[in-house]
Amino acid sequence: MTYRILDIVRGTTVDGPGFRTAIYFAGCLHACPGCHNPQSWDFEGGMEMTLDELIAIIEEEDFDVTLSGGDPLYHPEEIAALAKAIKATGHKVWLYTGFTIEEIRASKELSKPLPYLDAIVDGPYIASLRDPDLPFRGSSNQRIIIMENGHPDR
């Protein structure tokens, strides 16, 4: 299994609690106006990496992991496999997506990674709702949803 990876940021503290390994995936169709990462929209961007290569980096860094992009949920089956493998290493997994939890739950495809995620930051970035004081989010419509066994813990 291969993935299109734009970047891997080791030891970041901006994409979730604590030090994390953030993996940025290529491809996004949300095209949110004001997106801080529009170069991530190209599905052919970045470089190809295997599941084993990604897990080796995660194990080497030994941090919890954030999956971002682009939007990882444009590749739900691949993300489910990666998140499952990350969980097997004992690390927590956060995922950023422009889809809402309601859209994810309503889709058999989009919901495939849910059992392996610890948190989802959901919703599109909305520039008019930008709030630089919000932890781990860009706009106030976006929610941090803590998951419990693939279900929102609310």
Short mmCIF file of N, CA and C in Angstrom, two decimals:
data_model
loop_
_atom_site.label_atom_id
_atom_site.label_comp_id
_atom_site.label_asym_id
_atom_site.label_seq_id
_atom_site.Cartn_x
_atom_site.Cartn_y
_atom_site.Cartn_z
N MET A 1 0.85 -1.18 0.00
CA MET A 1 0.00 0.00 0.00
C MET A 1 0.90 1.24 0.00
N THR A 2 0.57 2.20 -0.87
CA THR A 2 1.36 3.43 -0.94
C THR A 2 0.49 4.65 -0.67
N TYR A 3 1.17 5.72 -0.31
CA TYR A 3 0.53 6.98 0.06
C TYR A 3 1.25 8.12 -0.64
N ARG A 4 0.50 9.18 -1.00
CA ARG A 4 1.11 10.40 -1.53
C ARG A 4 1.30 11.35 -0.36
N ILE A 5 2.56 11.59 -0.01
CA ILE A 5 2.91 12.38 1.17
C ILE A 5 3.54 13.69 0.74
N LEU A 6 2.97 14.78 1.24
CA LEU A 6 3.53 16.10 0.96
C LEU A 6 4.67 16.42 1.90
N ASP A 7 4.50 16.06 3.17
CA ASP A 7 5.52 16.41 4.16
C ASP A 7 5.28 15.57 5.41
N ILE A 8 6.35 15.39 6.16
CA ILE A 8 6.27 14.80 7.49
C ILE A 8 7.01 15.75 8.41
N VAL A 9 6.29 16.25 9.42
CA VAL A 9 6.88 17.18 10.38
C VAL A 9 7.07 16.43 11.69
N ARG A 10 8.31 16.33 12.09
CA ARG A 10 8.65 15.57 13.30
C ARG A 10 8.73 16.51 14.50
N GLY A 11 8.08 16.13 15.57
CA GLY A 11 8.17 16.91 16.80
C GLY A 11 7.37 18.19 16.81
N THR A 12 6.29 18.26 16.04
CA THR A 12 5.46 19.46 16.02
C THR A 12 4.57 19.50 17.26
N THR A 13 4.18 20.70 17.66
CA THR A 13 3.26 20.86 18.80
C THR A 13 2.01 21.63 18.40
N VAL A 14 1.81 21.87 17.11
CA VAL A 14 0.66 22.67 16.67
C VAL A 14 -0.50 21.84 16.12
N ASP A 15 -0.29 20.54 15.90
CA ASP A 15 -1.31 19.70 15.27
C ASP A 15 -1.88 18.68 16.25
N GLY A 16 -2.03 19.08 17.50
CA GLY A 16 -2.56 18.20 18.53
C GLY A 16 -1.72 18.31 19.78
N PRO A 17 -2.16 17.67 20.85
CA PRO A 17 -1.47 17.81 22.15
C PRO A 17 -0.11 17.13 22.18
N GLY A 18 0.85 17.76 22.82
CA GLY A 18 2.18 17.19 22.97
C GLY A 18 2.98 17.21 21.69
N PHE A 19 4.16 16.63 21.76
CA PHE A 19 4.98 16.49 20.56
C PHE A 19 4.37 15.39 19.70
N ARG A 20 4.34 15.65 18.38
CA ARG A 20 3.68 14.73 17.46
C ARG A 20 4.48 14.61 16.17
N THR A 21 4.24 13.52 15.48
CA THR A 21 4.67 13.38 14.10
C THR A 21 3.45 13.69 13.24
N ALA A 22 3.53 14.73 12.44
CA ALA A 22 2.42 15.13 11.56
C ALA A 22 2.73 14.68 10.14
N ILE A 23 1.79 13.96 9.56
CA ILE A 23 1.93 13.47 8.18
C ILE A 23 0.89 14.19 7.34
N TYR A 24 1.37 14.89 6.30
CA TYR A 24 0.50 15.67 5.42
C TYR A 24 0.32 14.92 4.10
N PHE A 25 -0.93 14.57 3.80
CA PHE A 25 -1.28 13.81 2.61
C PHE A 25 -1.67 14.73 1.46
N ALA A 26 -1.36 14.29 0.25
CA ALA A 26 -1.70 15.05 -0.95
C ALA A 26 -3.17 14.82 -1.31
N GLY A 27 -3.82 15.91 -1.73
CA GLY A 27 -5.15 15.81 -2.28
C GLY A 27 -6.24 16.36 -1.41
N CYS A 28 -6.99 17.30 -1.99
CA CYS A 28 -8.15 17.87 -1.30
C CYS A 28 -9.04 18.55 -2.33
N LEU A 29 -10.33 18.27 -2.23
CA LEU A 29 -11.30 18.91 -3.11
C LEU A 29 -12.13 19.97 -2.40
N HIS A 30 -11.94 20.14 -1.11
CA HIS A 30 -12.70 21.15 -0.37
C HIS A 30 -12.37 22.56 -0.86
N ALA A 31 -11.10 22.79 -1.18
CA ALA A 31 -10.64 24.09 -1.71
C ALA A 31 -11.17 25.26 -0.88
N CYS A 32 -10.98 25.18 0.42
CA CYS A 32 -11.48 26.22 1.33
C CYS A 32 -10.79 27.56 1.02
N PRO A 33 -11.57 28.61 0.78
CA PRO A 33 -10.96 29.93 0.58
C PRO A 33 -10.15 30.32 1.82
N GLY A 34 -8.92 30.74 1.60
CA GLY A 34 -8.05 31.12 2.71
C GLY A 34 -7.26 29.96 3.29
N CYS A 35 -7.35 28.78 2.68
CA CYS A 35 -6.61 27.60 3.15
C CYS A 35 -5.14 27.96 3.31
N HIS A 36 -4.54 27.53 4.44
CA HIS A 36 -3.12 27.83 4.68
C HIS A 36 -2.21 26.89 3.90
N ASN A 37 -2.77 25.89 3.23
CA ASN A 37 -1.95 24.89 2.56
C ASN A 37 -2.54 24.51 1.19
N PRO A 38 -2.79 25.50 0.30
CA PRO A 38 -3.43 25.18 -0.98
C PRO A 38 -2.58 24.27 -1.88
N GLN A 39 -1.28 24.23 -1.67
CA GLN A 39 -0.45 23.32 -2.46
C GLN A 39 -0.79 21.86 -2.15
N SER A 40 -1.51 21.63 -1.06
CA SER A 40 -1.90 20.27 -0.69
C SER A 40 -3.10 19.76 -1.50
N TRP A 41 -3.72 20.59 -2.29
CA TRP A 41 -4.91 20.18 -3.02
C TRP A 41 -4.61 19.19 -4.14
N ASP A 42 -3.39 19.23 -4.68
CA ASP A 42 -3.00 18.39 -5.82
C ASP A 42 -2.82 16.94 -5.38
N PHE A 43 -3.64 16.05 -5.93
CA PHE A 43 -3.58 14.64 -5.56
C PHE A 43 -2.30 13.96 -6.05
N GLU A 44 -1.60 14.59 -6.98
CA GLU A 44 -0.34 14.03 -7.50
C GLU A 44 0.88 14.68 -6.84
N GLY A 45 0.66 15.56 -5.88
CA GLY A 45 1.77 16.25 -5.23
C GLY A 45 2.57 15.33 -4.32
N GLY A 46 3.69 15.85 -3.86
CA GLY A 46 4.50 15.13 -2.89
C GLY A 46 5.20 13.93 -3.45
N MET A 47 5.44 12.97 -2.57
CA MET A 47 6.18 11.77 -2.94
C MET A 47 5.41 10.54 -2.48
N GLU A 48 5.70 9.44 -3.12
CA GLU A 48 5.04 8.19 -2.77
C GLU A 48 5.83 7.51 -1.65
N MET A 49 5.12 7.04 -0.63
CA MET A 49 5.74 6.30 0.47
C MET A 49 4.88 5.08 0.79
N THR A 50 5.53 4.06 1.31
CA THR A 50 4.81 2.84 1.68
C THR A 50 4.36 2.91 3.14
N LEU A 51 3.46 2.05 3.48
CA LEU A 51 3.01 1.92 4.86
C LEU A 51 4.20 1.61 5.77
N ASP A 52 5.05 0.70 5.36
CA ASP A 52 6.21 0.33 6.17
C ASP A 52 7.16 1.51 6.38
N GLU A 53 7.35 2.34 5.35
CA GLU A 53 8.22 3.52 5.49
C GLU A 53 7.64 4.51 6.50
N LEU A 54 6.33 4.72 6.43
CA LEU A 54 5.68 5.64 7.37
C LEU A 54 5.76 5.11 8.80
N ILE A 55 5.50 3.84 8.99
CA ILE A 55 5.55 3.26 10.34
C ILE A 55 6.97 3.32 10.89
N ALA A 56 7.98 3.13 10.05
CA ALA A 56 9.37 3.21 10.51
C ALA A 56 9.67 4.61 11.04
N ILE A 57 9.20 5.65 10.36
CA ILE A 57 9.41 7.03 10.82
C ILE A 57 8.68 7.26 12.14
N ILE A 58 7.45 6.79 12.23
CA ILE A 58 6.66 6.96 13.45
C ILE A 58 7.34 6.27 14.63
N GLU A 59 7.83 5.06 14.42
CA GLU A 59 8.51 4.34 15.50
C GLU A 59 9.82 5.01 15.87
N GLU A 60 10.53 5.53 14.89
CA GLU A 60 11.80 6.22 15.16
C GLU A 60 11.56 7.48 16.00
N GLU A 61 10.54 8.24 15.67
CA GLU A 61 10.25 9.48 16.39
C GLU A 61 9.62 9.21 17.75
N ASP A 62 8.79 8.18 17.83
CA ASP A 62 8.13 7.77 19.07
C ASP A 62 7.20 8.85 19.65
N PHE A 63 6.51 9.56 18.76
CA PHE A 63 5.50 10.55 19.17
C PHE A 63 4.13 10.06 18.72
N ASP A 64 3.08 10.62 19.33
CA ASP A 64 1.74 10.41 18.78
C ASP A 64 1.69 11.04 17.39
N VAL A 65 0.65 10.73 16.62
CA VAL A 65 0.64 11.06 15.20
C VAL A 65 -0.60 11.87 14.83
N THR A 66 -0.39 12.83 13.93
CA THR A 66 -1.49 13.59 13.35
C THR A 66 -1.48 13.37 11.84
N LEU A 67 -2.65 13.04 11.30
CA LEU A 67 -2.83 12.86 9.86
C LEU A 67 -3.57 14.09 9.34
N SER A 68 -2.96 14.78 8.38
CA SER A 68 -3.52 16.03 7.88
C SER A 68 -3.29 16.10 6.38
N GLY A 69 -3.43 17.27 5.82
CA GLY A 69 -3.22 17.34 4.38
C GLY A 69 -3.30 18.75 3.86
N GLY A 70 -3.89 18.79 2.66
CA GLY A 70 -4.85 17.97 2.00
C GLY A 70 -5.93 17.50 2.97
N ASP A 71 -6.57 16.45 2.56
CA ASP A 71 -7.55 15.82 3.44
C ASP A 71 -7.36 14.31 3.36
N PRO A 72 -6.89 13.71 4.45
CA PRO A 72 -6.64 12.27 4.44
C PRO A 72 -7.87 11.44 4.10
N LEU A 73 -9.06 11.93 4.38
CA LEU A 73 -10.25 11.11 4.16
C LEU A 73 -10.63 10.98 2.68
N TYR A 74 -9.88 11.61 1.78
CA TYR A 74 -10.08 11.30 0.37
C TYR A 74 -9.46 9.94 0.03
N HIS A 75 -8.81 9.32 1.01
CA HIS A 75 -8.21 7.99 0.86
C HIS A 75 -8.59 7.15 2.08
N PRO A 76 -9.87 6.91 2.32
CA PRO A 76 -10.29 6.31 3.59
C PRO A 76 -9.76 4.91 3.85
N GLU A 77 -9.70 4.08 2.84
CA GLU A 77 -9.22 2.72 3.06
C GLU A 77 -7.74 2.71 3.43
N GLU A 78 -6.94 3.51 2.72
CA GLU A 78 -5.52 3.60 3.00
C GLU A 78 -5.27 4.21 4.39
N ILE A 79 -6.06 5.22 4.74
CA ILE A 79 -5.90 5.87 6.04
C ILE A 79 -6.31 4.91 7.16
N ALA A 80 -7.34 4.10 6.93
CA ALA A 80 -7.73 3.11 7.93
C ALA A 80 -6.58 2.14 8.19
N ALA A 81 -5.93 1.67 7.13
CA ALA A 81 -4.81 0.74 7.29
C ALA A 81 -3.65 1.40 8.04
N LEU A 82 -3.36 2.65 7.69
CA LEU A 82 -2.27 3.36 8.37
C LEU A 82 -2.61 3.61 9.83
N ALA A 83 -3.82 4.10 10.10
CA ALA A 83 -4.20 4.40 11.49
C ALA A 83 -4.19 3.12 12.33
N LYS A 84 -4.64 2.01 11.76
CA LYS A 84 -4.61 0.73 12.48
C LYS A 84 -3.17 0.34 12.81
N ALA A 85 -2.26 0.51 11.85
CA ALA A 85 -0.85 0.18 12.08
C ALA A 85 -0.23 1.12 13.11
N ILE A 86 -0.61 2.39 13.09
CA ILE A 86 -0.09 3.34 14.08
C ILE A 86 -0.56 2.94 15.46
N LYS A 87 -1.84 2.62 15.59
CA LYS A 87 -2.38 2.20 16.89
C LYS A 87 -1.63 0.97 17.42
N ALA A 88 -1.23 0.08 16.52
CA ALA A 88 -0.49 -1.13 16.92
C ALA A 88 0.88 -0.78 17.51
N THR A 89 1.39 0.41 17.20
CA THR A 89 2.67 0.84 17.78
C THR A 89 2.47 1.49 19.16
N GLY A 90 1.21 1.64 19.56
CA GLY A 90 0.92 2.23 20.86
C GLY A 90 0.73 3.73 20.86
N HIS A 91 0.67 4.33 19.67
CA HIS A 91 0.53 5.78 19.56
C HIS A 91 -0.92 6.19 19.31
N LYS A 92 -1.24 7.39 19.75
CA LYS A 92 -2.56 7.97 19.49
C LYS A 92 -2.56 8.63 18.11
N VAL A 93 -3.75 8.67 17.51
CA VAL A 93 -3.89 9.20 16.15
C VAL A 93 -4.98 10.27 16.13
N TRP A 94 -4.59 11.48 15.71
CA TRP A 94 -5.53 12.55 15.41
C TRP A 94 -5.62 12.68 13.90
N LEU A 95 -6.80 13.07 13.40
CA LEU A 95 -7.00 13.27 11.97
C LEU A 95 -7.71 14.60 11.73
N TYR A 96 -7.19 15.39 10.81
CA TYR A 96 -7.81 16.64 10.38
C TYR A 96 -8.52 16.40 9.06
N THR A 97 -9.75 16.87 8.97
CA THR A 97 -10.54 16.69 7.75
C THR A 97 -11.48 17.87 7.53
N GLY A 98 -11.76 18.16 6.28
CA GLY A 98 -12.76 19.17 5.94
C GLY A 98 -14.18 18.63 5.98
N PHE A 99 -14.32 17.32 6.10
CA PHE A 99 -15.64 16.72 6.26
C PHE A 99 -16.09 16.89 7.71
N THR A 100 -17.38 16.95 7.93
CA THR A 100 -17.89 16.98 9.31
C THR A 100 -18.10 15.55 9.81
N ILE A 101 -18.14 15.40 11.12
CA ILE A 101 -18.36 14.07 11.68
C ILE A 101 -19.69 13.50 11.19
N GLU A 102 -20.67 14.35 10.97
CA GLU A 102 -21.96 13.88 10.47
C GLU A 102 -21.82 13.30 9.06
N GLU A 103 -21.05 13.97 8.20
CA GLU A 103 -20.81 13.46 6.84
C GLU A 103 -20.02 12.15 6.89
N ILE A 104 -19.05 12.09 7.77
CA ILE A 104 -18.22 10.89 7.90
C ILE A 104 -19.08 9.71 8.35
N ARG A 105 -19.87 9.91 9.37
CA ARG A 105 -20.72 8.85 9.92
C ARG A 105 -21.74 8.36 8.89
N ALA A 106 -22.19 9.24 8.00
CA ALA A 106 -23.21 8.89 7.01
C ALA A 106 -22.63 8.11 5.82
N SER A 107 -21.30 8.00 5.75
CA SER A 107 -20.64 7.37 4.61
C SER A 107 -19.89 6.11 5.05
N LYS A 108 -20.25 5.00 4.43
CA LYS A 108 -19.54 3.75 4.72
C LYS A 108 -18.05 3.88 4.41
N GLU A 109 -17.72 4.56 3.32
CA GLU A 109 -16.32 4.75 2.93
C GLU A 109 -15.57 5.66 3.89
N LEU A 110 -16.10 6.87 4.10
CA LEU A 110 -15.39 7.85 4.93
C LEU A 110 -15.21 7.37 6.36
N SER A 111 -16.11 6.52 6.84
CA SER A 111 -16.05 6.09 8.24
C SER A 111 -15.07 4.94 8.50
N LYS A 112 -14.47 4.40 7.47
CA LYS A 112 -13.55 3.26 7.65
C LYS A 112 -12.44 3.51 8.67
N PRO A 113 -11.81 4.68 8.71
CA PRO A 113 -10.74 4.89 9.70
C PRO A 113 -11.22 5.12 11.14
N LEU A 114 -12.49 5.39 11.34
CA LEU A 114 -12.97 5.80 12.66
C LEU A 114 -12.56 4.90 13.82
N PRO A 115 -12.60 3.57 13.67
CA PRO A 115 -12.24 2.74 14.83
C PRO A 115 -10.81 2.92 15.32
N TYR A 116 -9.96 3.54 14.51
CA TYR A 116 -8.54 3.65 14.84
C TYR A 116 -8.12 5.07 15.21
N LEU A 117 -9.06 5.97 15.30
CA LEU A 117 -8.75 7.37 15.58
C LEU A 117 -9.07 7.71 17.03
N ASP A 118 -8.22 8.55 17.61
CA ASP A 118 -8.44 9.04 18.97
C ASP A 118 -9.15 10.38 18.97
N ALA A 119 -8.96 11.15 17.90
CA ALA A 119 -9.63 12.45 17.78
C ALA A 119 -9.70 12.84 16.32
N ILE A 120 -10.75 13.59 16.01
CA ILE A 120 -10.93 14.17 14.68
C ILE A 120 -11.12 15.67 14.87
N VAL A 121 -10.42 16.45 14.07
CA VAL A 121 -10.71 17.88 13.95
C VAL A 121 -11.47 18.00 12.65
N ASP A 122 -12.77 18.32 12.76
CA ASP A 122 -13.64 18.23 11.59
C ASP A 122 -14.05 19.59 11.06
N GLY A 123 -14.55 19.58 9.83
CA GLY A 123 -15.14 20.75 9.21
C GLY A 123 -14.18 21.55 8.36
N PRO A 124 -14.73 22.21 7.35
CA PRO A 124 -13.90 23.03 6.48
C PRO A 124 -13.39 24.26 7.20
N TYR A 125 -12.26 24.77 6.73
CA TYR A 125 -11.78 26.05 7.23
C TYR A 125 -12.66 27.14 6.63
N ILE A 126 -13.17 28.03 7.48
CA ILE A 126 -13.98 29.16 7.04
C ILE A 126 -13.27 30.44 7.47
N ALA A 127 -12.74 31.16 6.49
CA ALA A 127 -11.90 32.32 6.78
C ALA A 127 -12.61 33.35 7.66
N SER A 128 -13.91 33.56 7.45
CA SER A 128 -14.63 34.57 8.24
C SER A 128 -14.78 34.15 9.71
N LEU A 129 -14.54 32.85 9.99
CA LEU A 129 -14.62 32.35 11.36
C LEU A 129 -13.24 32.07 11.95
N ARG A 130 -12.19 32.58 11.28
CA ARG A 130 -10.82 32.37 11.74
C ARG A 130 -10.68 32.88 13.17
N ASP A 131 -10.02 32.08 14.00
CA ASP A 131 -9.77 32.46 15.39
C ASP A 131 -8.40 31.92 15.80
N PRO A 132 -7.38 32.79 15.80
CA PRO A 132 -6.04 32.32 16.11
C PRO A 132 -5.85 31.88 17.56
N ASP A 133 -6.83 32.14 18.40
CA ASP A 133 -6.73 31.73 19.80
C ASP A 133 -7.26 30.32 20.07
N LEU A 134 -7.88 29.71 19.09
CA LEU A 134 -8.40 28.35 19.27
C LEU A 134 -7.24 27.35 19.22
N PRO A 135 -7.18 26.46 20.18
CA PRO A 135 -6.12 25.44 20.10
C PRO A 135 -6.42 24.42 19.00
N PHE A 136 -5.42 24.16 18.17
CA PHE A 136 -5.43 23.09 17.18
C PHE A 136 -6.49 23.23 16.09
N ARG A 137 -7.05 24.42 15.90
CA ARG A 137 -8.06 24.64 14.86
C ARG A 137 -7.82 26.00 14.23
N GLY A 138 -8.34 26.18 13.02
CA GLY A 138 -8.18 27.44 12.32
C GLY A 138 -9.40 28.33 12.39
N SER A 139 -10.59 27.72 12.42
CA SER A 139 -11.82 28.51 12.45
C SER A 139 -12.79 27.91 13.47
N SER A 140 -13.67 28.75 13.99
CA SER A 140 -14.51 28.35 15.12
C SER A 140 -15.56 27.30 14.79
N ASN A 141 -15.84 27.05 13.52
CA ASN A 141 -16.78 25.98 13.15
C ASN A 141 -16.15 24.61 13.31
N GLN A 142 -14.83 24.55 13.31
CA GLN A 142 -14.14 23.27 13.41
C GLN A 142 -14.19 22.76 14.85
N ARG A 143 -14.41 21.45 14.98
CA ARG A 143 -14.54 20.85 16.31
C ARG A 143 -13.44 19.83 16.54
N ILE A 144 -13.00 19.73 17.77
CA ILE A 144 -12.14 18.63 18.18
C ILE A 144 -13.06 17.58 18.80
N ILE A 145 -13.15 16.46 18.15
CA ILE A 145 -14.05 15.40 18.59
C ILE A 145 -13.20 14.24 19.10
N ILE A 146 -13.28 13.99 20.39
CA ILE A 146 -12.56 12.88 20.99
C ILE A 146 -13.37 11.61 20.71
N MET A 147 -12.70 10.61 20.19
CA MET A 147 -13.38 9.39 19.79
C MET A 147 -13.21 8.31 20.86
N GLU A 148 -14.21 7.48 20.98
CA GLU A 148 -14.15 6.31 21.85
C GLU A 148 -14.63 5.12 21.03
N ASN A 149 -13.67 4.28 20.62
CA ASN A 149 -13.99 3.09 19.81
C ASN A 149 -14.75 3.45 18.54
N GLY A 150 -14.30 4.49 17.84
CA GLY A 150 -14.91 4.85 16.58
C GLY A 150 -16.17 5.68 16.69
N HIS A 151 -16.52 6.07 17.91
CA HIS A 151 -17.73 6.86 18.13
C HIS A 151 -17.35 8.16 18.84
N PRO A 152 -18.01 9.25 18.49
CA PRO A 152 -17.74 10.50 19.20
C PRO A 152 -18.06 10.32 20.68
N ASP A 153 -17.15 10.77 21.51
CA ASP A 153 -17.31 10.67 22.96
C ASP A 153 -18.02 11.94 23.46
N ARG A 154 -19.32 12.02 23.18
CA ARG A 154 -20.11 13.20 23.59
C ARG A 154 -21.45 12.74 24.09
#
